[in-house]
XYZ file of C-alpha atoms in Angstrom:
336
model
C 13.292 35.567 14.190
C 13.024 34.620 10.765
C 11.727 31.422 9.258
C 11.026 30.312 5.675
C 7.776 28.785 5.739
C 4.354 29.888 7.233
C 3.649 26.692 9.081
C 7.132 27.179 10.893
C 6.096 30.518 11.925
C 2.673 29.539 13.074
C 4.262 26.556 15.002
C 6.495 29.150 16.919
C 3.585 31.188 17.805
C 1.666 28.067 18.921
C 4.504 27.198 21.162
C 4.310 30.479 22.843
C 7.076 32.371 21.152
C 6.061 36.074 21.115
C 9.225 37.749 19.710
C 9.131 39.741 16.404
C 8.905 37.096 13.611
C 9.173 37.092 9.715
C 8.175 34.298 7.363
C 8.889 35.049 3.639
C 8.755 32.013 1.322
C 5.129 31.542 0.165
C 2.776 30.246 -2.615
C -0.645 31.487 -3.586
C -3.230 30.616 -1.099
C -1.050 30.357 2.106
C -2.851 31.215 5.325
C -1.988 34.967 5.314
C -5.034 35.602 7.605
C -3.771 33.281 10.349
C -0.310 35.072 10.029
C -1.910 38.674 10.542
C -3.803 37.261 13.483
C -0.670 35.947 15.140
C 1.197 39.152 14.547
C 3.629 37.593 12.064
C 5.477 39.767 9.632
C 5.033 38.620 6.064
C 7.698 38.698 3.206
C 6.236 39.778 -0.128
C 7.997 39.127 -3.482
C 5.339 40.022 -5.982
C 2.109 42.143 -6.556
C -0.172 39.043 -6.307
C 1.085 38.364 -2.767
C 0.188 41.940 -1.821
C -3.224 41.489 -3.168
C -3.813 38.180 -1.304
C -2.430 39.855 1.878
C -4.779 42.633 1.340
C -7.668 40.401 0.862
C -6.790 38.757 4.214
C -6.477 42.093 6.005
C -9.810 43.238 4.766
C -11.397 40.030 5.945
C -9.855 40.113 9.397
C -10.348 43.833 9.778
C -6.621 44.110 10.746
C -3.613 45.522 8.684
C -0.851 43.138 8.037
C 2.841 43.825 8.871
C 4.937 43.078 5.642
C 8.546 43.173 4.370
C 9.404 43.450 0.786
C 11.839 41.198 -0.856
C 14.088 42.367 -3.670
C 15.965 40.066 -5.989
C 19.128 42.017 -6.489
C 21.057 39.245 -8.345
C 20.436 35.811 -6.873
C 17.786 35.224 -9.371
C 15.708 33.306 -6.936
C 12.909 34.557 -4.576
C 11.998 38.182 -4.587
C 11.090 41.085 -6.908
C 13.904 41.475 -9.672
C 15.564 44.909 -9.446
C 16.851 44.679 -13.061
C 13.521 44.918 -14.651
C 10.161 46.609 -13.663
C 9.362 43.864 -11.209
C 10.601 45.761 -8.102
C 8.928 48.963 -9.081
C 5.631 47.142 -9.544
C 6.021 45.467 -6.044
C 6.711 48.964 -4.534
C 3.884 50.548 -6.232
C 1.444 47.737 -5.136
C 2.773 48.212 -1.537
C 2.370 51.831 -1.499
C -1.342 51.505 -2.738
C -1.996 49.051 -0.233
C -0.374 50.997 2.614
C -2.400 54.089 1.648
C -5.557 51.948 2.048
C -4.594 51.116 5.610
C -4.245 47.342 4.749
C -0.552 46.905 5.272
C 2.453 48.341 6.930
C 5.750 47.960 5.283
C 8.208 47.401 8.067
C 11.235 46.188 6.163
C 13.017 45.633 2.868
C 15.503 42.859 2.435
C 17.425 40.821 -0.135
C 19.956 37.949 -0.266
C 23.400 37.532 -1.497
C 24.457 35.083 -4.110
C 28.275 34.870 -3.184
C 28.360 35.985 0.489
C 30.871 33.166 1.185
C 33.232 34.778 -1.357
C 33.284 38.529 -0.182
C 35.520 39.685 -2.937
C 33.481 38.282 -5.806
C 32.114 41.045 -7.985
C 28.542 40.185 -7.565
C 28.762 41.187 -3.874
C 29.304 44.923 -4.579
C 26.967 44.864 -7.409
C 24.154 43.569 -5.141
C 25.037 46.012 -2.448
C 24.655 48.803 -4.988
C 21.416 47.270 -6.254
C 20.058 47.004 -2.951
C 20.806 50.548 -2.039
C 18.925 51.706 -5.187
C 16.036 49.530 -4.474
C 15.706 51.029 -0.780
C 16.036 54.321 -2.132
C 13.250 53.819 -4.821
C 11.044 52.464 -2.069
C 11.542 55.255 0.216
C 11.074 57.903 -2.530
C 7.860 56.246 -3.361
C 6.856 57.046 0.265
C 7.670 53.694 2.028
C 9.418 54.186 5.542
C 11.016 50.752 6.389
C 12.088 50.100 9.848
C 14.766 47.698 8.953
C 16.761 46.809 5.840
C 18.874 43.737 5.782
C 20.785 41.573 3.382
C 23.536 39.745 5.329
C 23.369 35.988 6.114
C 25.829 34.211 8.273
C 28.695 34.424 5.889
C 28.197 38.226 5.105
C 27.701 38.802 8.778
C 31.189 37.297 9.475
C 32.979 38.530 6.518
C 31.405 41.908 5.369
C 30.399 44.169 8.175
C 29.825 46.910 5.775
C 26.609 45.144 4.437
C 24.827 45.059 7.842
C 22.410 47.895 7.298
C 19.843 47.586 10.255
C 20.215 43.981 11.098
C 21.759 40.777 10.090
C 20.372 37.180 9.625
C 22.631 34.500 11.105
C 21.540 30.967 10.403
C 24.300 28.475 10.032
C 26.627 30.458 12.392
C 24.023 29.953 15.359
C 25.046 26.352 14.952
C 28.638 27.435 15.372
C 29.423 26.297 11.962
C 31.475 28.122 9.506
C 29.573 29.426 6.561
C 32.699 30.100 4.572
C 35.017 27.092 5.131
C 37.200 28.143 2.152
C 38.069 31.222 4.310
C 38.103 29.873 7.716
C 36.837 27.030 10.010
C 34.594 27.635 12.993
C 37.403 28.486 15.339
C 38.513 31.151 12.890
C 35.345 33.000 13.421
C 35.375 32.197 17.177
C 32.385 29.766 16.783
C 32.041 26.525 18.543
C 29.620 23.895 16.864
C 26.668 23.564 19.074
C 24.963 20.499 17.520
C 26.009 16.758 18.225
C 24.003 13.650 17.203
C 24.495 10.651 19.264
C 22.981 7.051 19.265
C 23.422 3.729 21.217
C 25.261 0.605 19.947
C 22.726 -2.288 19.640
C 24.252 -5.270 18.228
C 27.912 -5.964 18.610
C 29.608 -9.037 17.014
C 32.852 -10.449 15.765
C 33.130 -11.595 12.132
C 35.816 -13.196 10.222
C 37.984 -11.802 7.219
C 36.149 -11.870 3.959
C 32.750 -11.005 5.488
C 30.471 -8.647 3.444
C 28.825 -6.079 5.438
C 25.231 -4.423 4.872
C 23.243 -4.340 1.588
C 25.162 -5.283 -1.533
C 28.269 -6.122 0.544
C 29.918 -2.932 -0.633
C 32.293 -3.373 2.261
C 34.251 -6.624 3.058
C 36.265 -7.281 5.976
C 40.064 -7.786 5.523
C 40.564 -9.368 8.861
C 38.793 -10.554 12.058
C 36.504 -7.512 12.954
C 34.112 -6.248 15.461
C 31.066 -4.811 13.987
C 28.523 -2.712 15.693
C 25.034 -2.078 14.651
C 23.711 1.536 15.436
C 19.806 2.030 15.169
C 20.010 5.406 13.013
C 19.967 5.653 9.146
C 18.855 7.747 6.293
C 15.173 7.985 7.580
C 16.556 9.804 10.378
C 18.698 12.218 8.435
C 22.052 10.416 7.793
C 23.196 10.822 4.153
C 23.112 7.648 2.408
C 25.980 8.684 0.123
C 27.867 8.690 3.397
C 28.243 4.906 2.918
C 31.964 3.794 3.331
C 32.819 7.373 3.763
C 31.970 8.923 6.903
C 33.243 8.294 10.298
C 31.820 8.216 13.960
C 33.265 8.177 17.394
C 32.890 4.871 19.440
C 34.855 3.588 22.270
C 36.988 6.870 22.246
C 38.107 6.234 18.562
C 36.960 7.282 15.166
C 35.773 4.528 13.218
C 34.240 4.277 9.677
C 30.747 3.409 8.751
C 31.076 -0.105 6.982
C 28.868 -0.705 4.058
C 25.761 1.132 3.114
C 23.912 3.365 5.307
C 20.382 1.734 5.583
C 17.149 3.275 6.189
C 17.104 2.773 9.966
C 20.594 1.621 10.874
C 24.433 1.693 10.174
C 27.115 -0.662 10.794
C 30.414 0.553 12.287
C 33.621 -1.217 11.804
C 35.090 -0.987 15.381
C 38.462 -2.825 14.500
C 40.174 -5.824 15.558
C 38.359 -7.702 18.387
C 41.078 -7.130 20.827
C 41.629 -3.486 20.121
C 38.485 -2.028 21.564
C 35.825 -3.037 24.197
C 32.558 -1.998 22.744
C 29.233 -3.248 24.313
C 25.596 -2.832 23.530
C 24.185 0.381 25.006
C 27.570 2.213 24.561
C 27.247 5.731 22.933
C 28.149 6.490 19.386
C 28.801 10.127 18.641
C 28.092 10.690 15.067
C 29.354 14.006 14.953
C 29.681 17.070 17.317
C 32.081 19.913 17.981
C 35.209 17.966 17.532
C 36.243 18.537 21.187
C 36.347 14.669 21.873
C 38.072 13.753 18.675
C 34.714 12.950 17.080
C 33.950 14.183 13.387
C 32.354 17.588 12.876
C 29.442 18.322 10.526
C 32.215 19.853 8.368
C 34.014 16.636 8.245
C 31.043 14.749 7.093
C 30.326 17.425 4.475
C 33.846 17.143 3.069
C 33.676 13.399 3.037
C 30.636 13.269 0.917
C 31.202 16.459 -1.273
C 28.369 18.623 0.248
C 28.184 21.608 2.598
C 27.727 21.527 6.404
C 24.302 23.344 6.126
C 22.859 20.202 4.475
C 24.416 17.897 7.216
C 22.775 19.609 10.187
C 19.341 20.333 8.385
C 18.996 16.646 7.298
C 18.079 15.485 10.918
C 14.169 16.049 11.244
C 11.733 16.151 14.016
C 11.506 12.453 14.148
C 14.692 12.500 16.266
C 14.434 13.660 20.066
C 16.185 17.085 20.659
C 17.938 17.851 24.042
C 18.933 21.462 24.494
C 22.006 21.347 26.622
C 22.059 23.945 29.381
C 21.237 24.525 33.034
C 17.977 22.534 33.098
C 18.594 20.069 30.379
C 16.969 16.674 30.587
C 18.731 13.434 30.117
C 18.219 11.730 26.572
C 15.223 9.490 26.815
C 15.720 7.841 23.360
C 18.232 5.870 21.626
C 19.215 8.615 19.049
C 19.492 12.279 20.148
C 20.282 15.675 18.443
C 21.894 17.973 21.100
C 22.138 21.596 20.519
């Protein structure tokens, strides 16, 4: 497993997850000692990080397992291979490994244009990574794993697989390259759905403004449904008057602004749909029931599906659907 933040890795260990685990996005002073004690591999991007991990290893009397991150052209996290940064990181790691303070178990990088496999940077990064790995191995490091493929590269560029791949969004069953193909094109099925329950159902006349600022006004007698979930829970506020949900078996629009803790859904003419308080509202899902997907929401508000599914934080109860799945016990639920 791979996670960005140390707190995520420590939370997995605290929950009893014992599988191999890498965390790689750190600032100075993070709890490297706790990671070493918990057998968490640590991604390193600069010599200062090597030094701090070595200090933690000395203090704990236990060597750290680390992976070195190369920046092959994303210009983000990692030691830049276009300068002396990568060589400096490798040399620092070699010295630390010689002292018995670390074990370098892997080398990795990240694509900039993995969702556009024909972009010239893809080939350039593959070549730069191969050179970075060769430099490290010639310096005496013997990484067990070398990896650079995220979801998009895993699905579109099998030649870049090296020793392992890092699917993230694809695990949600969503396409990481919608310009190339949708989920079905990659044999993926969206695994996450978000549901809520209708709270208040009312009929209003034509000309009624809805929600803050009255950014939506009814044009005919209309059934409005209040749903207790909003931007504090993860709904995008810029989805106001733009995204749809499934209610009463039909896709209906959010009317007016997305509020902090609720939305209002325009359920149509009063005699067109029988909706009652307590009825389920399917915000998005696999699309199998006609509901919007995370990709639909993303396209409606001009963002990517990654942002849609990661907006929903731990405040919402999660139900993992399977053989022993529990029934939802709260009004708003994320199912995966």
